[in-house]
Structure formats: C-alpha cells, structure tokens
Coordinates of C-alpha atoms in Angstrom, one line a residue:
Chain A
M1 CA -15.3 18.0 64.7
R2 CA -15.1 16.2 60.9
Y3 CA -12.3 17.1 58.6
K4 CA -11.9 16.5 54.7
A5 CA -8.7 17.0 52.9
I6 CA -6.9 16.2 49.6
I7 CA -3.8 13.9 49.7
A8 CA -1.7 13.3 46.7
Y9 CA 1.2 10.5 47.2
D10 CA 3.6 8.7 45.1
G11 CA 2.7 5.2 45.8
T12 CA 6.2 3.5 45.2
N13 CA 7.1 2.4 48.3
F14 CA 3.8 1.8 49.9
H15 CA 1.7 -1.4 49.8
G16 CA -1.3 0.2 48.7
F17 CA -3.0 2.8 50.7
Q18 CA -4.8 0.1 52.6
R19 CA -3.5 -0.1 56.2
Q20 CA -3.0 -3.8 56.8
V21 CA -1.2 -6.0 59.3
S22 CA 2.1 -5.8 57.7
G23 CA 3.2 -3.4 55.0
R24 CA 3.9 0.5 55.4
T25 CA 0.1 1.8 53.9
V26 CA -0.7 5.3 53.1
Q27 CA -4.1 5.6 55.3
A28 CA -1.6 3.7 58.3
E29 CA 1.3 6.8 57.6
L30 CA -1.9 9.3 57.6
E31 CA -3.5 7.5 60.8
K32 CA 0.4 8.0 62.5
T33 CA 0.9 11.6 61.5
L34 CA -2.9 13.0 62.8
T35 CA -2.7 10.1 66.3
K36 CA 0.3 12.7 67.0
M37 CA -1.0 15.9 66.2
N38 CA -3.9 14.7 68.3
N39 CA -1.3 13.8 71.2
G40 CA -1.6 9.8 70.6
T41 CA -5.2 9.6 70.8
F42 CA -6.3 7.1 67.7
V43 CA -7.6 9.6 65.1
E44 CA -9.0 6.9 62.4
V45 CA -8.9 7.7 58.3
Q46 CA -11.4 7.2 56.2
G47 CA -10.3 6.7 52.3
S48 CA -12.6 7.2 49.0
G49 CA -10.9 4.2 48.1
R50 CA -8.3 1.8 47.9
T51 CA -5.5 1.8 45.5
D52 CA -2.7 -1.5 44.9
A53 CA 0.4 -1.4 45.4
G54 CA 2.8 0.8 43.3
V55 CA -0.3 2.9 42.0
H56 CA -0.6 7.1 42.6
A57 CA -3.2 9.4 44.1
L58 CA -2.5 13.1 42.8
G59 CA -5.9 13.7 45.3
Q60 CA -7.0 10.8 47.4
V61 CA -9.5 12.2 49.2
I62 CA -9.5 11.5 53.3
H63 CA -11.6 12.0 55.8
F64 CA -11.1 12.6 59.4
D65 CA -12.4 13.4 63.0
F66 CA -10.1 15.5 65.1
P67 CA -11.6 16.3 68.4
K68 CA -10.0 19.7 68.6
E69 CA -10.7 22.9 66.1
R70 CA -8.2 24.9 64.2
P71 CA -7.4 26.6 62.0
L72 CA -7.2 25.0 58.5
E73 CA -4.3 26.0 57.1
K74 CA -2.5 25.2 60.0
M75 CA -4.0 21.3 60.0
R76 CA -2.9 21.2 56.5
F77 CA 0.5 22.0 56.6
A78 CA 1.2 20.1 60.1
L79 CA -0.5 16.9 58.0
D80 CA 1.8 18.0 55.4
T81 CA 4.7 18.6 56.9
Q82 CA 4.6 15.7 60.1
S83 CA 3.8 12.7 57.4
P84 CA 6.5 11.0 55.0
A85 CA 8.1 13.0 52.3
D86 CA 6.0 10.0 49.9
I87 CA 2.8 11.4 51.1
A88 CA 1.9 15.9 50.9
C89 CA -1.9 17.4 51.3
K90 CA -3.5 19.7 49.6
S91 CA -5.9 21.3 51.3
V92 CA -7.9 20.3 54.1
E93 CA -11.5 21.8 55.1
V94 CA -14.5 21.2 57.1
V95 CA -17.4 18.8 56.8
P96 CA -20.6 17.9 58.1
D97 CA -20.8 15.4 60.5
D98 CA -22.4 12.9 58.2
F99 CA -20.1 13.5 55.0
H100 CA -18.7 10.3 54.2
V101 CA -15.3 10.1 51.5
R102 CA -16.9 6.8 50.4
Y103 CA -19.8 6.7 50.7
L104 CA -20.7 9.5 48.7
V105 CA -18.5 9.6 45.5
K106 CA -20.4 11.3 43.1
E107 CA -17.5 10.6 40.0
K108 CA -13.6 9.8 40.4
T109 CA -11.0 11.1 37.7
Y110 CA -8.0 8.3 37.1
Q111 CA -5.3 8.8 34.9
F112 CA -2.9 5.9 33.8
K113 CA 0.5 7.3 32.0
V114 CA 2.4 4.7 29.5
D115 CA 6.4 5.5 28.8
I116 CA 6.5 5.2 25.0
G117 CA 9.9 5.5 24.4
K118 CA 13.1 4.4 23.4
P119 CA 14.8 3.7 26.1
R120 CA 13.0 3.4 28.7
S121 CA 13.4 6.5 30.7
P122 CA 14.9 5.6 33.7
F123 CA 12.3 9.2 35.5
R124 CA 10.0 7.8 34.7
R125 CA 10.4 3.4 35.7
F126 CA 7.8 4.1 38.9
Y127 CA 5.7 6.6 37.1
A128 CA 4.7 4.9 34.1
S129 CA 4.4 1.2 32.2
Y130 CA 6.1 1.2 29.9
Y131 CA 5.6 -0.5 26.7
P132 CA 8.5 -1.3 23.9
Y133 CA 6.2 -2.6 21.6
P134 CA 4.8 -1.1 18.2
L135 CA 1.4 0.7 18.6
D136 CA -0.7 2.4 16.0
L137 CA -2.5 5.4 18.4
A138 CA -5.1 6.0 15.9
K139 CA -6.1 2.5 16.0
I140 CA -7.0 3.6 20.1
E141 CA -8.7 6.5 19.2
A142 CA -11.1 4.8 17.2
A143 CA -11.1 2.3 20.6
L144 CA -11.9 5.0 23.4
P145 CA -15.4 5.5 22.7
A146 CA -17.1 2.1 23.4
F147 CA -15.7 2.6 27.4
L148 CA -18.4 5.8 27.6
G149 CA -22.0 5.5 28.6
T150 CA -22.9 3.1 31.0
H151 CA -22.6 -0.8 31.3
D152 CA -21.8 -4.2 33.6
F153 CA -18.1 -3.9 32.8
T154 CA -17.9 -7.1 34.5
S155 CA -14.7 -8.1 31.4
F156 CA -12.8 -5.5 32.9
C157 CA -13.1 -6.2 36.8
A158 CA -10.4 -8.3 38.3
S159 CA -11.9 -11.9 38.7
G160 CA -11.9 -12.9 42.7
S161 CA -14.3 -9.2 43.1
S162 CA -17.0 -9.9 45.6
V163 CA -18.2 -6.8 44.3
E164 CA -22.7 -7.7 43.2
D165 CA -23.5 -4.7 41.3
K166 CA -20.5 -4.1 38.1
V167 CA -22.0 -1.9 36.2
R168 CA -20.8 1.7 36.1
T169 CA -21.3 4.6 33.6
I170 CA -17.9 6.8 32.3
R171 CA -18.5 9.7 30.9
V172 CA -15.2 10.6 30.2
A173 CA -12.5 8.3 27.8
K174 CA -9.7 9.6 26.0
M175 CA -5.8 9.6 25.4
A176 CA -3.5 12.6 25.3
V177 CA 0.2 11.7 24.0
N178 CA 3.0 14.9 25.6
D179 CA 4.7 17.3 22.7
A180 CA 8.1 14.6 23.5
G181 CA 5.7 11.8 22.0
D182 CA 7.5 8.8 24.1
E183 CA 4.4 9.5 26.9
L184 CA 0.6 8.4 26.6
T185 CA -1.9 9.4 29.0
F186 CA -6.0 8.1 29.0
T187 CA -8.0 10.0 31.0
F188 CA -11.1 7.7 32.2
T189 CA -14.3 9.9 34.5
G190 CA -17.1 8.0 36.1
D191 CA -18.8 7.1 39.0
G192 CA -17.1 4.3 40.1
F193 CA -14.3 2.0 38.4
L194 CA -14.0 -1.5 39.5
Y195 CA -11.1 -3.7 40.7
K196 CA -8.6 -3.1 38.5
M197 CA -10.8 -1.9 35.9
I198 CA -8.5 1.1 34.6
R199 CA -5.4 -1.0 34.1
I200 CA -7.4 -4.1 32.7
M201 CA -8.8 -1.5 30.0
V202 CA -5.7 0.4 29.8
G203 CA -4.2 -3.4 28.5
T204 CA -7.0 -3.6 26.2
L205 CA -6.3 -0.5 24.4
L206 CA -2.7 -1.0 24.0
K207 CA -3.3 -5.1 22.6
I208 CA -5.5 -2.7 20.0
G209 CA -3.1 -0.4 19.0
N210 CA -0.6 -3.2 18.9
G211 CA -2.7 -5.1 16.3
R212 CA -3.9 -7.9 18.7
L213 CA -7.3 -7.1 18.3
E214 CA -9.5 -5.1 16.8
A215 CA -10.4 -1.7 16.8
D216 CA -14.1 -2.9 17.4
A217 CA -14.2 -5.4 19.7
I218 CA -14.8 -3.4 22.2
P219 CA -18.4 -3.7 22.4
A220 CA -18.5 -7.4 22.5
I221 CA -16.4 -8.0 25.0
I222 CA -17.8 -5.7 28.0
K223 CA -21.4 -8.0 26.2
A224 CA -19.9 -10.8 27.0
K225 CA -18.8 -10.6 30.7
D226 CA -16.1 -12.3 30.5
R227 CA -12.6 -11.5 31.8
N228 CA -10.5 -14.2 29.6
L229 CA -12.1 -11.5 26.5
A230 CA -10.2 -8.4 27.5
G231 CA -6.5 -7.6 27.6
P232 CA -4.1 -8.2 30.0
T233 CA -3.7 -5.9 33.2
A234 CA -1.8 -3.0 33.2
H235 CA 1.3 -2.2 35.5
P236 CA 0.4 -0.5 39.1
E237 CA 3.0 2.2 37.9
G238 CA 1.3 4.0 35.5
L239 CA -2.1 4.6 37.6
Y240 CA -2.8 8.1 39.1
L241 CA -6.0 8.4 41.5
V242 CA -6.6 12.3 40.3
E243 CA -9.4 14.0 41.7
V244 CA -12.6 12.4 43.4
K245 CA -15.9 14.6 42.8
Y246 CA -18.6 15.2 46.3
D247 CA -21.6 16.2 45.5
Chain B
M1 CA 37.3 0.4 18.0
R2 CA 36.1 3.7 20.0
Y3 CA 32.3 4.3 20.9
K4 CA 30.5 7.2 21.8
A5 CA 27.5 6.6 23.6
I6 CA 24.3 9.3 25.6
I7 CA 23.0 8.3 28.5
A8 CA 20.6 9.2 31.0
Y9 CA 20.0 8.7 34.0
D10 CA 17.8 8.9 37.6
G11 CA 21.0 10.3 40.2
T12 CA 18.9 9.8 43.2
N13 CA 20.5 6.3 43.9
F14 CA 23.8 6.8 42.8
H15 CA 27.3 9.1 44.8
G16 CA 28.2 11.0 41.6
F17 CA 29.0 9.5 38.1
Q18 CA 32.2 9.2 38.9
R19 CA 34.2 5.9 40.3
Q20 CA 34.5 5.4 43.8
V21 CA 36.3 3.3 45.8
S22 CA 32.7 2.4 47.2
G23 CA 29.6 4.0 46.7
R24 CA 27.0 2.7 43.8
T25 CA 28.1 4.8 40.7
V26 CA 27.2 5.9 37.1
Q27 CA 30.7 5.1 35.5
A28 CA 31.5 1.9 38.0
E29 CA 27.5 0.2 36.4
L30 CA 28.8 1.2 32.7
E31 CA 32.2 -0.6 33.4
K32 CA 30.4 -3.5 34.9
T33 CA 27.5 -3.9 32.7
L34 CA 30.5 -3.3 29.2
T35 CA 32.8 -5.4 30.7
K36 CA 30.4 -8.3 30.9
M37 CA 29.0 -7.7 27.2
N38 CA 33.0 -8.1 26.6
N39 CA 33.8 -11.9 28.4
G40 CA 34.9 -10.3 32.0
T41 CA 37.6 -8.2 29.8
F42 CA 37.6 -4.8 31.5
V43 CA 36.1 -2.2 29.2
E44 CA 37.1 1.6 31.1
V45 CA 34.4 4.1 30.7
Q46 CA 35.2 7.6 30.1
G47 CA 32.2 10.4 30.7
S48 CA 32.2 14.2 29.6
G49 CA 33.0 15.3 33.0
R50 CA 31.2 14.6 37.1
T51 CA 28.3 14.6 38.3
D52 CA 27.8 15.0 42.5
A53 CA 25.3 12.7 44.1
G54 CA 21.5 13.4 43.6
V55 CA 22.6 15.1 39.6
H56 CA 20.7 13.6 37.1
A57 CA 21.8 13.2 33.4
L58 CA 19.6 13.5 30.3
G59 CA 22.2 13.1 27.9
Q60 CA 25.8 12.4 29.3
V61 CA 27.8 11.5 26.7
I62 CA 30.5 8.7 27.6
H63 CA 33.3 7.2 25.0
F64 CA 34.9 3.8 25.1
D65 CA 37.1 1.4 23.4
F66 CA 35.4 -2.2 22.3
P67 CA 37.5 -5.0 20.6
K68 CA 34.2 -6.5 18.9
E69 CA 32.4 -4.3 16.0
R70 CA 29.3 -4.7 16.8
P71 CA 25.6 -3.6 15.5
L72 CA 24.7 -0.5 16.7
E73 CA 21.3 -0.6 17.6
K74 CA 22.7 -4.1 19.2
M75 CA 25.1 -2.1 21.3
R76 CA 22.9 0.4 22.3
F77 CA 20.4 -1.3 23.1
A78 CA 22.6 -4.4 25.4
L79 CA 23.9 -1.7 26.9
D80 CA 20.9 -0.2 28.3
T81 CA 18.7 -3.2 29.5
Q82 CA 21.5 -4.8 31.0
S83 CA 22.6 -1.8 33.1
P84 CA 20.8 -1.3 36.2
A85 CA 16.8 0.6 35.7
D86 CA 18.1 3.9 36.2
I87 CA 21.0 4.7 33.9
A88 CA 18.7 4.6 29.7
C89 CA 21.7 4.3 26.6
K90 CA 19.8 6.4 24.3
S91 CA 22.3 6.5 21.5
V92 CA 25.2 5.0 20.7
E93 CA 28.0 5.7 17.5
V94 CA 31.4 5.0 16.5
V95 CA 34.3 7.7 17.0
P96 CA 37.5 8.1 15.5
D97 CA 39.9 6.4 17.8
D98 CA 41.4 10.2 19.1
F99 CA 38.0 11.6 19.8
H100 CA 37.6 12.4 24.2
V101 CA 34.6 13.3 25.6
R102 CA 36.0 15.6 27.9
Y103 CA 38.6 17.5 26.3
L104 CA 36.8 17.9 22.8
V105 CA 33.6 19.5 24.8
K106 CA 32.6 22.8 22.4
E107 CA 29.1 23.2 24.9
K108 CA 27.4 21.8 28.2
T109 CA 23.7 22.4 28.6
Y110 CA 22.0 21.6 32.6
Q111 CA 19.3 22.4 33.5
F112 CA 17.6 23.3 36.7
K113 CA 13.6 22.5 38.0
V114 CA 12.9 23.7 41.2
D115 CA 9.4 22.8 43.1
I116 CA 7.2 26.5 44.1
G117 CA 5.0 24.3 44.2
K118 CA 2.2 24.4 47.9
P119 CA 2.7 21.8 49.3
R120 CA 5.9 20.4 47.7
S121 CA 5.1 17.5 45.0
P122 CA 5.8 13.8 46.6
F123 CA 6.4 12.9 43.4
R124 CA 9.6 15.7 42.3
R125 CA 11.1 14.9 46.0
F126 CA 13.7 14.1 44.7
Y127 CA 13.8 15.4 40.7
A128 CA 13.8 19.0 41.8
S129 CA 14.7 21.5 44.3
Y130 CA 11.8 22.9 46.7
Y131 CA 11.2 26.7 47.5
P132 CA 8.9 27.0 49.8
Y133 CA 9.1 31.0 49.9
P134 CA 8.0 34.1 48.2
L135 CA 9.7 34.4 44.5
D136 CA 9.5 37.6 42.8
L137 CA 10.2 35.7 39.2
A138 CA 10.6 38.9 37.6
K139 CA 13.8 40.2 39.4
I140 CA 15.1 36.5 38.9
E141 CA 13.9 37.4 35.2
A142 CA 16.0 40.6 35.3
A143 CA 19.5 39.1 36.7
L144 CA 19.0 35.8 34.6
P145 CA 21.0 38.4 32.0
A146 CA 24.2 38.9 34.3
F147 CA 26.0 35.7 33.6
L148 CA 25.5 36.0 29.8
G149 CA 29.8 36.3 27.7
T150 CA 32.5 35.7 28.8
H151 CA 34.0 36.1 33.3
D152 CA 35.8 34.9 35.6
F153 CA 33.3 32.8 37.5
T154 CA 35.3 32.3 40.7
S155 CA 32.3 34.4 43.0
F156 CA 30.3 30.8 41.7
C157 CA 33.0 28.2 42.5
A158 CA 32.9 25.4 45.2
S159 CA 35.3 26.9 47.3
G160 CA 38.2 24.3 47.7
S161 CA 37.8 23.8 43.6
S162 CA 41.4 23.3 41.8
V163 CA 40.9 24.6 38.8
E164 CA 43.3 27.5 37.8
D165 CA 41.2 29.0 34.9
K166 CA 37.8 30.4 35.9
V167 CA 37.3 31.9 33.4
R168 CA 33.7 30.3 31.6
T169 CA 31.3 31.6 28.4
I170 CA 27.6 31.2 28.6
R171 CA 25.3 31.4 26.1
V172 CA 22.1 31.1 27.5
A173 CA 20.7 31.5 30.5
K174 CA 17.3 31.8 31.2
M175 CA 13.8 30.3 32.7
A176 CA 10.9 28.8 32.2
V177 CA 7.7 28.6 34.4
N178 CA 5.5 25.4 33.7
D179 CA 1.7 25.5 32.7
A180 CA 0.6 24.3 36.7
G181 CA 2.8 27.3 37.7
D182 CA 4.8 25.6 40.0
E183 CA 7.9 24.5 38.6
L184 CA 10.6 26.9 37.5
T185 CA 12.9 25.1 35.1
F186 CA 16.5 27.3 34.5
T187 CA 19.0 26.4 31.4
F188 CA 22.4 27.4 31.5
T189 CA 24.9 26.5 28.1
G190 CA 28.0 27.6 28.2
D191 CA 31.7 26.3 27.2
G192 CA 32.0 24.8 30.3
F193 CA 30.8 24.8 34.2
L194 CA 32.9 25.2 37.4
Y195 CA 32.7 22.7 40.2
K196 CA 28.8 23.1 41.8
M197 CA 28.4 26.8 39.4
I198 CA 25.1 26.1 38.3
R199 CA 23.7 25.1 41.7
I200 CA 25.6 28.3 43.1
M201 CA 23.8 30.5 40.2
V202 CA 20.4 28.8 40.3
G203 CA 20.4 29.6 44.6
T204 CA 21.8 33.4 43.7
L205 CA 18.9 34.1 42.0
L206 CA 17.0 32.9 44.2
K207 CA 18.1 35.2 46.4
I208 CA 17.0 37.9 44.4
G209 CA 13.8 36.3 44.2
N210 CA 13.6 36.6 47.1
G211 CA 14.5 40.1 47.7
R212 CA 17.3 39.1 50.0
L213 CA 19.5 40.5 47.4
E214 CA 19.2 43.0 44.7
A215 CA 18.4 42.1 41.1
D216 CA 21.0 43.4 39.8
A217 CA 24.0 42.9 42.2
I218 CA 25.1 39.7 40.2
P219 CA 27.8 41.9 38.1
A220 CA 29.2 42.9 41.5
I221 CA 29.3 39.6 42.5
I222 CA 31.6 38.4 40.2
K223 CA 33.7 40.7 40.1
A224 CA 34.9 40.9 43.5
K225 CA 35.8 37.0 42.7
D226 CA 34.5 36.0 46.3
R227 CA 32.6 32.7 46.4
N228 CA 30.9 34.5 50.4
L229 CA 29.5 37.1 48.6
A230 CA 27.2 34.4 46.1
G231 CA 24.8 32.9 47.4
P232 CA 23.5 29.6 49.0
T233 CA 24.5 26.6 46.8
A234 CA 21.0 24.9 45.5
H235 CA 19.9 21.4 45.9
P236 CA 21.8 18.7 44.1
E237 CA 18.2 17.1 42.8
G238 CA 17.0 20.3 40.8
L239 CA 20.3 19.3 38.3
Y240 CA 20.2 18.3 35.0
L241 CA 22.9 17.0 32.8
V242 CA 21.2 17.6 29.2
E243 CA 23.5 18.0 26.8
V244 CA 27.1 18.1 25.9
K245 CA 28.0 19.2 22.3
Y246 CA 31.0 18.3 20.4
D247 CA 32.9 19.4 16.7

C-alpha cells in the first residue's frame, strides 16, 4: 500500500533532504522511523525533490510503501512523534500504487525570507538570510514580474547542474514585507525550479534593490543564458519548500 | 560613563541570563564582549533581572560602566557584532551614573507563546511551549482579568523563592491567537513578577482552558496563598522578556 505524506522540517541540523553516505538527512531519519514502525524491515522514502543543507520545508511531500494498512491518523501520529523533533508529519493519505512524488509534480511553491532588521534578529539567524545593506523595495517590486512566464533559466541555475532542459514556467513571483518592516518574504510558484534557482533569483533581486544592478536587467540576464550575469546565490537558511501540488 | 543597552537573545543555548560558576550565560557573554572592547579590563554587566535557562528576551535591559566615551552607534554595533549570534544589541544610550537597571524598573512586559498546532511545529520547538490538548479559549479569556490589579501572588510564585513581599500589580493580562489559529500569545505587564510567576499563571490558564479547573477559580487561588492550588509551571521555551520600562 502506497502512502503520501506532507512533512515539515527545520533544515538547520540536516545535511539536506537526500540520504548520504555520511551526515544526518531528512530522508534517512524518515526511513529510520518507518523501518522501526515496520518491525525492522526497510521502508524506502521518496521525496518530491532535494533540499540543500540548511533549507527548510513547510510542505515537503514524500511517498513510501508500507505493507500493513493502518488508520491514517495513527500512521501520521507515529511518523510525527517517532521522528526527531525537527521533523513533523502534517498529514498522511493513501495513494494509488503508481503515484510518484517526484515524477508527477505539477507545481511547487517556495518562500525565501530575508531579515532586513538592524540588528539581525537572534531568532531568525537560522530561519532567514540576513541582508544589512540599503534596499529600495520599489526596485525589487519593479523587477519581480520579469521572472513570470516560460523561460530558459540557465542564467539562474548553479553551474554544474546536470539537468538538460532548463526551461521552466513561473506563475507567481512576489514579495511581502512584515508589519514590523524588518523581514521580506519572497514567494515563487512554478512547474519546477533548477538547482539553487530560487536562491540565485533572490540574490539577483537583492542586488537590484541595493542599486548594483538595474531594475530592468532581468530579461537580458535570462536571454544571455549565462550564470555569471545573475547575482550571487542567497544563503540556504532563508529558503522554505512551502507546497508541492499534484494533479 | 554609564551606558544602558537593550538586548535581545535566543535563550535556547544559555543557562539563563545570570553569570554562573559553570554554564554559558548571557551576562557572562556580554561581559566577555565588553571586556574585550575595553582592552581586557573587566566590565561588569547588570541586568534588569534574571531569565531562566531556555527563556528568551526581545528587550532585556542592561547597564555597564565603560571608561571611554564612544559614539553610541559604534558602541551598539560593536556589542552586537562581537557578541555571539544568539545575542543582539538593539540600542545603547548614556544614562546618569546613578541609573540602575534593576532597582529603578517601573514596569516589565513578558509574553508567553503556546504552540497549539497539530503537529507541533519544528520551527517553534525552542520558541513556544507545546500544548496538544483541547482548549476552550473563551474560558481562558474569561479567566484572564482576575490577574489584573494588586494582589499577593504567593500562589503563583515558585516555592523556595526568598522574596518576602509577594504583592505585585498587573496592568495588562491578555491573550491573542495568530491568523493560522495554531499559536497563542499571552502578554502580561506589571510592576514586577515573582520567580516563575508568568509560567505558573500560564500553566493555570491552560488548565482552565482544558476544563480541569473552573474559569472563575483564580480569585480563590490568589486568596489562598498556596502554590499547590495553582496550575503547573509552563515550559521555559515559551517565555519572552519583551520590554522593561523606567521612569
């Protein structure tokens, strides 16, 4: 029986989602929990995609096959409470045997938080990237729509990525400021994102806000398909995988 | 020259504010920073009051004497950036030599955060106390005003406290729910609070919300001057020292 689960995790103390030879990972911790729940027989976990070290998730989606049928809330509760405290299980449902959490993704939403307060908040040091330099938010607002639509995002993909097709469609690209005025939240929704794409997009937007790149620079950067023209890669601790949608 | 500074800290990795023989404390870290800034000559830090291990501060106030006059923003920046990342310095000002951060307190405000979501948020595990049981918030709202005014709070003071006068005046006692409906924030303002008083007040309010104590029970508990009649002490990770006011 195949189960799909929505998982949240604080990425601070993980070497990312994906199982590795060494280093604590979300996938390995979930497999440990499920294997224990399965009386020691290994249960493999598939995730909707990797997240890097320090990156968080509010709505990572996983699937796994579990031999016994169990009441869903019991399954959720066990997965939640028997996993370490930095992993939570928000929901569990039964899915068809041919459901696949990675191949069938329709849309993903990420958020990126930037602490722009002075001083940096001790409470956000693992949960937002800190940007202590002047920012013209109007310039960022003006630049954001250039990411919308279908483009080859080679310029916003970390070099060394092995993905061949770098065309992606972005449906939502927006920014919000909290009431206190000391935290920005970027939200991006698209059919998929390349390796470090959100972090490079945010790094580029901050460079625009700081006046070191023109607000209308993004279309030309996209067109050039050259990673060197985009801004720096923003830090992982600001990034959250918020939601993964399926048909 | 005497300086007053407003300090924020994430209490998770501290054995409280006050310097101890062993264990990392906020006071000792600040003294280390200031002593370094003072070329190795010890600078003593006084706080407005202690906070326990795991308790946070958004607005702890300290004073210290520093021999050299320095531009205030330079002082703030040095104290902020040379202290560990879980301590921030929000502001620094010069005060008269007879200013004392503990003796002259007029009013203190604390907040207490309770994660009532299901599951517990991994992001709040060090920043809110978790309460997974049913809560009737209307009962808590009904009970809160009983704390207002001037009372002998012996019933809400941890046993073993050496303070003789347990009369305190509370001016604000309120509760708010966040938009998502999964976090409560209690706010208490008063001329002072006894040892663990806020945490016992919150523990009592949660017991009322859970139906294991009547909503109108608080006046009789106050009157009895008996710690055993109040609820349990809520966990330290939910507590924040928010503001300290002086004349």
